[in-house]
Amino acid sequence: QQQVKQSPQSLIVQKGGISIINCAYENTAFDYFPWYQQFPGKGPALLIAIRPDVSEKKEGRFTISFNKSAKQFSLHIMDSQPGDSATYFCAGNNAGNMLTFGGGTRLMVKP
Amino acid sequence: KAGVTQTPRYLIKTRGQQVTLSCSPISGHRSVSWYQQTPGQGLQFLFEYFSETQRNKGNFPGRFSGRQFSNSRSEMNVSTLELGDSALYLCASSPRTGGAYNEQFFGPGTRLTVL
């Protein structure tokens, strides 16, 4: 049972453009929603995270928008750079440190 | 602070064998979680250890087990290996204070290939 659905699976964006990745969840017990960035050969690195009582969180070029009633959240990467090319995972957390991940989005930023 | 370290980084085993993977968390972190990453199933939670006790367990068969030592280092073991166990096994370290969620920091993973 996939409790977190992530789209799109892959995304190509021009340098300077906006990258948008969407996630939808089913488990209303999730209490924390992190985004991870993974480069080939590396483990996932925490990028930004949000709690369900907040509708938006911004850190530099990265913004999470959260819609609790729709059970959806999204990652926006402003002014996308070639160095942002990686795989991005959204996740929901419940029962302590138990993350349920989305399927991942492979982002390519063209120079 | 040093990050999460996992050993070995690469491992090749044959079906039916067993394997032990090791994880050293960030200094001061008391929680270690294990995840399996495959192209088909993505990232899946295996189990979490905190204060040498298993706190949560994912939907994996009993062939997958783990333990945590008093210094917070953790090992996971997979017995009777199957071809489908080929994956990147990731360890995540967290402070795990107060029972609430804390940020998890991942190691580079151990790439297991089962032939």
PDB file of N, CA and C in Angstrom, chain B residues 3-65:
ATOM      1  N   GLY B   3      29.621  12.304  10.140  1.00  0.00           N
ATOM      2  CA  GLY B   3      28.290  11.860   9.738  1.00  0.00           C
ATOM      3  C   GLY B   3      28.070  10.405  10.074  1.00  0.00           C
ATOM      4  N   VAL B   4      27.004   9.861   9.520  1.00  0.00           N
ATOM      5  CA  VAL B   4      26.669   8.460   9.715  1.00  0.00           C
ATOM      6  C   VAL B   4      27.594   7.613   8.848  1.00  0.00           C
ATOM      7  N   THR B   5      28.177   6.606   9.436  1.00  0.00           N
ATOM      8  CA  THR B   5      29.050   5.722   8.671  1.00  0.00           C
ATOM      9  C   THR B   5      28.448   4.333   8.595  1.00  0.00           C
ATOM     10  N   GLN B   6      28.599   3.739   7.409  1.00  0.00           N
ATOM     11  CA  GLN B   6      28.080   2.397   7.194  1.00  0.00           C
ATOM     12  C   GLN B   6      29.189   1.539   6.596  1.00  0.00           C
ATOM     13  N   THR B   7      29.268   0.320   7.086  1.00  0.00           N
ATOM     14  CA  THR B   7      30.250  -0.620   6.548  1.00  0.00           C
ATOM     15  C   THR B   7      29.616  -1.986   6.384  1.00  0.00           C
ATOM     16  N   PRO B   8      30.034  -2.749   5.357  1.00  0.00           N
ATOM     17  CA  PRO B   8      30.876  -2.266   4.267  1.00  0.00           C
ATOM     18  C   PRO B   8      30.063  -1.406   3.296  1.00  0.00           C
ATOM     19  N   ARG B   9      30.690  -0.795   2.356  1.00  0.00           N
ATOM     20  CA  ARG B   9      29.955  -0.007   1.365  1.00  0.00           C
ATOM     21  C   ARG B   9      29.380  -0.881   0.258  1.00  0.00           C
ATOM     22  N   TYR B  10      30.085  -1.947  -0.056  1.00  0.00           N
ATOM     23  CA  TYR B  10      29.625  -2.867  -1.102  1.00  0.00           C
ATOM     24  C   TYR B  10      29.807  -4.302  -0.625  1.00  0.00           C
ATOM     25  N   LEU B  11      28.881  -5.137  -1.043  1.00  0.00           N
ATOM     26  CA  LEU B  11      28.891  -6.530  -0.592  1.00  0.00           C
ATOM     27  C   LEU B  11      28.264  -7.397  -1.674  1.00  0.00           C
ATOM     28  N   ILE B  12      28.907  -8.516  -1.970  1.00  0.00           N
ATOM     29  CA  ILE B  12      28.333  -9.483  -2.907  1.00  0.00           C
ATOM     30  C   ILE B  12      28.191 -10.803  -2.188  1.00  0.00           C
ATOM     31  N   LYS B  13      26.985 -11.346  -2.205  1.00  0.00           N
ATOM     32  CA  LYS B  13      26.696 -12.622  -1.549  1.00  0.00           C
ATOM     33  C   LYS B  13      25.946 -13.521  -2.531  1.00  0.00           C
ATOM     34  N   THR B  14      25.843 -14.794  -2.175  1.00  0.00           N
ATOM     35  CA  THR B  14      25.053 -15.715  -2.993  1.00  0.00           C
ATOM     36  C   THR B  14      23.792 -16.106  -2.235  1.00  0.00           C
ATOM     37  N   ARG B  15      22.824 -16.583  -2.982  1.00  0.00           N
ATOM     38  CA  ARG B  15      21.542 -16.982  -2.382  1.00  0.00           C
ATOM     39  C   ARG B  15      21.764 -17.998  -1.263  1.00  0.00           C
ATOM     40  N   GLY B  16      21.016 -17.832  -0.211  1.00  0.00           N
ATOM     41  CA  GLY B  16      21.098 -18.748   0.916  1.00  0.00           C
ATOM     42  C   GLY B  16      22.063 -18.320   2.005  1.00  0.00           C
ATOM     43  N   GLN B  17      22.996 -17.434   1.657  1.00  0.00           N
ATOM     44  CA  GLN B  17      23.940 -16.964   2.667  1.00  0.00           C
ATOM     45  C   GLN B  17      23.260 -15.951   3.580  1.00  0.00           C
ATOM     46  N   GLN B  18      23.980 -15.552   4.609  1.00  0.00           N
ATOM     47  CA  GLN B  18      23.490 -14.487   5.464  1.00  0.00           C
ATOM     48  C   GLN B  18      24.503 -13.343   5.448  1.00  0.00           C
ATOM     49  N   VAL B  19      24.037 -12.158   5.856  1.00  0.00           N
ATOM     50  CA  VAL B  19      24.901 -10.981   5.796  1.00  0.00           C
ATOM     51  C   VAL B  19      24.626 -10.093   7.003  1.00  0.00           C
ATOM     52  N   THR B  20      25.659  -9.414   7.463  1.00  0.00           N
ATOM     53  CA  THR B  20      25.527  -8.451   8.556  1.00  0.00           C
ATOM     54  C   THR B  20      26.073  -7.108   8.101  1.00  0.00           C
ATOM     55  N   LEU B  21      25.262  -6.082   8.268  1.00  0.00           N
ATOM     56  CA  LEU B  21      25.655  -4.728   7.903  1.00  0.00           C
ATOM     57  C   LEU B  21      25.765  -3.900   9.175  1.00  0.00           C
ATOM     58  N   SER B  22      26.675  -2.933   9.158  1.00  0.00           N
ATOM     59  CA  SER B  22      26.932  -2.145  10.357  1.00  0.00           C
ATOM     60  C   SER B  22      26.685  -0.666  10.124  1.00  0.00           C
ATOM     61  N   CYS B  23      26.249   0.018  11.171  1.00  0.00           N
ATOM     62  CA  CYS B  23      25.969   1.456  11.105  1.00  0.00           C
ATOM     63  C   CYS B  23      26.441   2.130  12.392  1.00  0.00           C
ATOM     64  N   SER B  24      27.209   3.194  12.232  1.00  0.00           N
ATOM     65  CA  SER B  24      27.593   4.016  13.383  1.00  0.00           C
ATOM     66  C   SER B  24      26.909   5.366  13.251  1.00  0.00           C
ATOM     67  N   PRO B  25      26.037   5.718  14.201  1.00  0.00           N
ATOM     68  CA  PRO B  25      25.293   6.978  14.080  1.00  0.00           C
ATOM     69  C   PRO B  25      26.162   8.182  14.408  1.00  0.00           C
ATOM     70  N   ILE B  26      25.603   9.344  14.179  1.00  0.00           N
ATOM     71  CA  ILE B  26      26.259  10.588  14.556  1.00  0.00           C
ATOM     72  C   ILE B  26      26.434  10.606  16.070  1.00  0.00           C
ATOM     73  N   SER B  27      27.573  11.105  16.527  1.00  0.00           N
ATOM     74  CA  SER B  27      27.851  11.131  17.948  1.00  0.00           C
ATOM     75  C   SER B  27      26.728  11.845  18.711  1.00  0.00           C
ATOM     76  N   GLY B  28      26.221  11.182  19.746  1.00  0.00           N
ATOM     77  CA  GLY B  28      25.140  11.769  20.540  1.00  0.00           C
ATOM     78  C   GLY B  28      23.750  11.344  20.095  1.00  0.00           C
ATOM     79  N   HIS B  29      23.635  10.790  18.899  1.00  0.00           N
ATOM     80  CA  HIS B  29      22.337  10.312  18.428  1.00  0.00           C
ATOM     81  C   HIS B  29      22.077   8.928  18.984  1.00  0.00           C
ATOM     82  N   ARG B  30      20.844   8.709  19.443  1.00  0.00           N
ATOM     83  CA  ARG B  30      20.522   7.448  20.097  1.00  0.00           C
ATOM     84  C   ARG B  30      19.581   6.561  19.281  1.00  0.00           C
ATOM     85  N   SER B  31      19.052   7.120  18.200  1.00  0.00           N
ATOM     86  CA  SER B  31      18.137   6.341  17.366  1.00  0.00           C
ATOM     87  C   SER B  31      18.797   5.989  16.047  1.00  0.00           C
ATOM     88  N   VAL B  32      18.629   4.735  15.651  1.00  0.00           N
ATOM     89  CA  VAL B  32      19.102   4.277  14.342  1.00  0.00           C
ATOM     90  C   VAL B  32      17.948   3.580  13.641  1.00  0.00           C
ATOM     91  N   SER B  33      17.664   4.036  12.432  1.00  0.00           N
ATOM     92  CA  SER B  33      16.638   3.402  11.615  1.00  0.00           C
ATOM     93  C   SER B  33      17.293   2.814  10.373  1.00  0.00           C
ATOM     94  N   TRP B  34      16.694   1.753   9.860  1.00  0.00           N
ATOM     95  CA  TRP B  34      17.206   1.107   8.652  1.00  0.00           C
ATOM     96  C   TRP B  34      16.131   1.153   7.562  1.00  0.00           C
ATOM     97  N   TYR B  35      16.585   1.407   6.338  1.00  0.00           N
ATOM     98  CA  TYR B  35      15.701   1.456   5.185  1.00  0.00           C
ATOM     99  C   TYR B  35      16.322   0.639   4.046  1.00  0.00           C
ATOM    100  N   GLN B  36      15.443   0.070   3.227  1.00  0.00           N
ATOM    101  CA  GLN B  36      15.868  -0.633   2.019  1.00  0.00           C
ATOM    102  C   GLN B  36      15.461   0.201   0.815  1.00  0.00           C
ATOM    103  N   GLN B  37      16.384   0.391  -0.121  1.00  0.00           N
ATOM    104  CA  GLN B  37      16.062   1.148  -1.332  1.00  0.00           C
ATOM    105  C   GLN B  37      16.295   0.285  -2.560  1.00  0.00           C
ATOM    106  N   THR B  38      15.242   0.080  -3.350  1.00  0.00           N
ATOM    107  CA  THR B  38      15.319  -0.668  -4.598  1.00  0.00           C
ATOM    108  C   THR B  38      14.625   0.128  -5.687  1.00  0.00           C
ATOM    109  N   PRO B  39      15.006  -0.106  -6.949  1.00  0.00           N
ATOM    110  CA  PRO B  39      14.345   0.611  -8.051  1.00  0.00           C
ATOM    111  C   PRO B  39      12.847   0.326  -8.115  1.00  0.00           C
ATOM    112  N   GLY B  40      12.444  -0.884  -7.769  1.00  0.00           N
ATOM    113  CA  GLY B  40      11.043  -1.250  -7.887  1.00  0.00           C
ATOM    114  C   GLY B  40      10.172  -0.808  -6.727  1.00  0.00           C
ATOM    115  N   GLN B  41      10.663  -0.948  -5.519  1.00  0.00           N
ATOM    116  CA  GLN B  41       9.873  -0.650  -4.324  1.00  0.00           C
ATOM    117  C   GLN B  41      10.218   0.683  -3.678  1.00  0.00           C
ATOM    118  N   GLY B  42      11.270   1.337  -4.156  1.00  0.00           N
ATOM    119  CA  GLY B  42      11.645   2.621  -3.580  1.00  0.00           C
ATOM    120  C   GLY B  42      12.277   2.467  -2.209  1.00  0.00           C
ATOM    121  N   LEU B  43      12.058   3.475  -1.374  1.00  0.00           N
ATOM    122  CA  LEU B  43      12.609   3.488  -0.019  1.00  0.00           C
ATOM    123  C   LEU B  43      11.583   2.934   0.949  1.00  0.00           C
ATOM    124  N   GLN B  44      11.959   1.865   1.648  1.00  0.00           N
ATOM    125  CA  GLN B  44      11.029   1.235   2.577  1.00  0.00           C
ATOM    126  C   GLN B  44      11.661   1.091   3.957  1.00  0.00           C
ATOM    127  N   PHE B  45      10.882   1.409   4.965  1.00  0.00           N
ATOM    128  CA  PHE B  45      11.329   1.347   6.353  1.00  0.00           C
ATOM    129  C   PHE B  45      11.441  -0.102   6.800  1.00  0.00           C
ATOM    130  N   LEU B  46      12.586  -0.436   7.408  1.00  0.00           N
ATOM    131  CA  LEU B  46      12.789  -1.789   7.945  1.00  0.00           C
ATOM    132  C   LEU B  46      12.494  -1.833   9.432  1.00  0.00           C
ATOM    133  N   PHE B  47      13.267  -1.097  10.213  1.00  0.00           N
ATOM    134  CA  PHE B  47      13.046  -1.030  11.665  1.00  0.00           C
ATOM    135  C   PHE B  47      13.845   0.127  12.257  1.00  0.00           C
ATOM    136  N   GLU B  48      13.469   0.463  13.503  1.00  0.00           N
ATOM    137  CA  GLU B  48      14.150   1.510  14.253  1.00  0.00           C
ATOM    138  C   GLU B  48      14.581   0.956  15.603  1.00  0.00           C
ATOM    139  N   TYR B  49      15.787   1.321  16.013  1.00  0.00           N
ATOM    140  CA  TYR B  49      16.286   0.970  17.332  1.00  0.00           C
ATOM    141  C   TYR B  49      16.597   2.232  18.115  1.00  0.00           C
ATOM    142  N   PHE B  50      16.208   2.211  19.370  1.00  0.00           N
ATOM    143  CA  PHE B  50      16.470   3.325  20.285  1.00  0.00           C
ATOM    144  C   PHE B  50      16.735   2.736  21.653  1.00  0.00           C
ATOM    145  N   SER B  51      17.829   3.158  22.255  1.00  0.00           N
ATOM    146  CA  SER B  51      18.233   2.618  23.563  1.00  0.00           C
ATOM    147  C   SER B  51      18.227   1.094  23.562  1.00  0.00           C
ATOM    148  N   GLU B  52      18.800   0.534  22.509  1.00  0.00           N
ATOM    149  CA  GLU B  52      19.016  -0.912  22.371  1.00  0.00           C
ATOM    150  C   GLU B  52      17.710  -1.706  22.222  1.00  0.00           C
ATOM    151  N   THR B  53      16.606  -1.025  21.994  1.00  0.00           N
ATOM    152  CA  THR B  53      15.303  -1.688  21.870  1.00  0.00           C
ATOM    153  C   THR B  53      14.702  -1.366  20.509  1.00  0.00           C
ATOM    154  N   GLN B  54      14.089  -2.367  19.894  1.00  0.00           N
ATOM    155  CA  GLN B  54      13.400  -2.113  18.628  1.00  0.00           C
ATOM    156  C   GLN B  54      12.110  -1.373  18.926  1.00  0.00           C
ATOM    157  N   ARG B  55      11.939  -0.195  18.339  1.00  0.00           N
ATOM    158  CA  ARG B  55      10.773   0.645  18.624  1.00  0.00           C
ATOM    159  C   ARG B  55       9.678   0.496  17.564  1.00  0.00           C
ATOM    160  N   ASN B  56      10.098   0.364  16.324  1.00  0.00           N
ATOM    161  CA  ASN B  56       9.144   0.230  15.224  1.00  0.00           C
ATOM    162  C   ASN B  56       9.677  -0.788  14.233  1.00  0.00           C
ATOM    163  N   LYS B  57       8.760  -1.440  13.519  1.00  0.00           N
ATOM    164  CA  LYS B  57       9.175  -2.430  12.525  1.00  0.00           C
ATOM    165  C   LYS B  57       8.321  -2.272  11.283  1.00  0.00           C
ATOM    166  N   GLY B  58       8.958  -2.338  10.130  1.00  0.00           N
ATOM    167  CA  GLY B  58       8.236  -2.275   8.865  1.00  0.00           C
ATOM    168  C   GLY B  58       7.751  -3.649   8.449  1.00  0.00           C
ATOM    169  N   ASN B  59       7.186  -3.714   7.261  1.00  0.00           N
ATOM    170  CA  ASN B  59       6.581  -4.938   6.761  1.00  0.00           C
ATOM    171  C   ASN B  59       7.595  -5.782   5.999  1.00  0.00           C
ATOM    172  N   PHE B  60       8.506  -6.369   6.702  1.00  0.00           N
ATOM    173  CA  PHE B  60       9.531  -7.232   6.123  1.00  0.00           C
ATOM    174  C   PHE B  60       9.509  -8.575   6.851  1.00  0.00           C
ATOM    175  N   PRO B  61       9.916  -9.652   6.131  1.00  0.00           N
ATOM    176  CA  PRO B  61       9.916 -10.972   6.777  1.00  0.00           C
ATOM    177  C   PRO B  61      10.928 -11.063   7.908  1.00  0.00           C
ATOM    178  N   GLY B  62      10.776 -12.103   8.725  1.00  0.00           N
ATOM    179  CA  GLY B  62      11.630 -12.296   9.884  1.00  0.00           C
ATOM    180  C   GLY B  62      13.093 -12.548   9.554  1.00  0.00           C
ATOM    181  N   ARG B  63      13.377 -12.764   8.265  1.00  0.00           N
ATOM    182  CA  ARG B  63      14.782 -12.951   7.868  1.00  0.00           C
ATOM    183  C   ARG B  63      15.596 -11.676   8.094  1.00  0.00           C
ATOM    184  N   PHE B  64      14.890 -10.573   8.189  1.00  0.00           N
ATOM    185  CA  PHE B  64      15.540  -9.278   8.431  1.00  0.00           C
ATOM    186  C   PHE B  64      15.480  -8.988   9.936  1.00  0.00           C
ATOM    187  N   SER B  65      16.616  -8.808  10.529  1.00  0.00           N
ATOM    188  CA  SER B  65      16.650  -8.526  11.964  1.00  0.00           C
ATOM    189  C   SER B  65      17.739  -7.498  12.240  1.00  0.00           C
TER     190      SER B  65
END
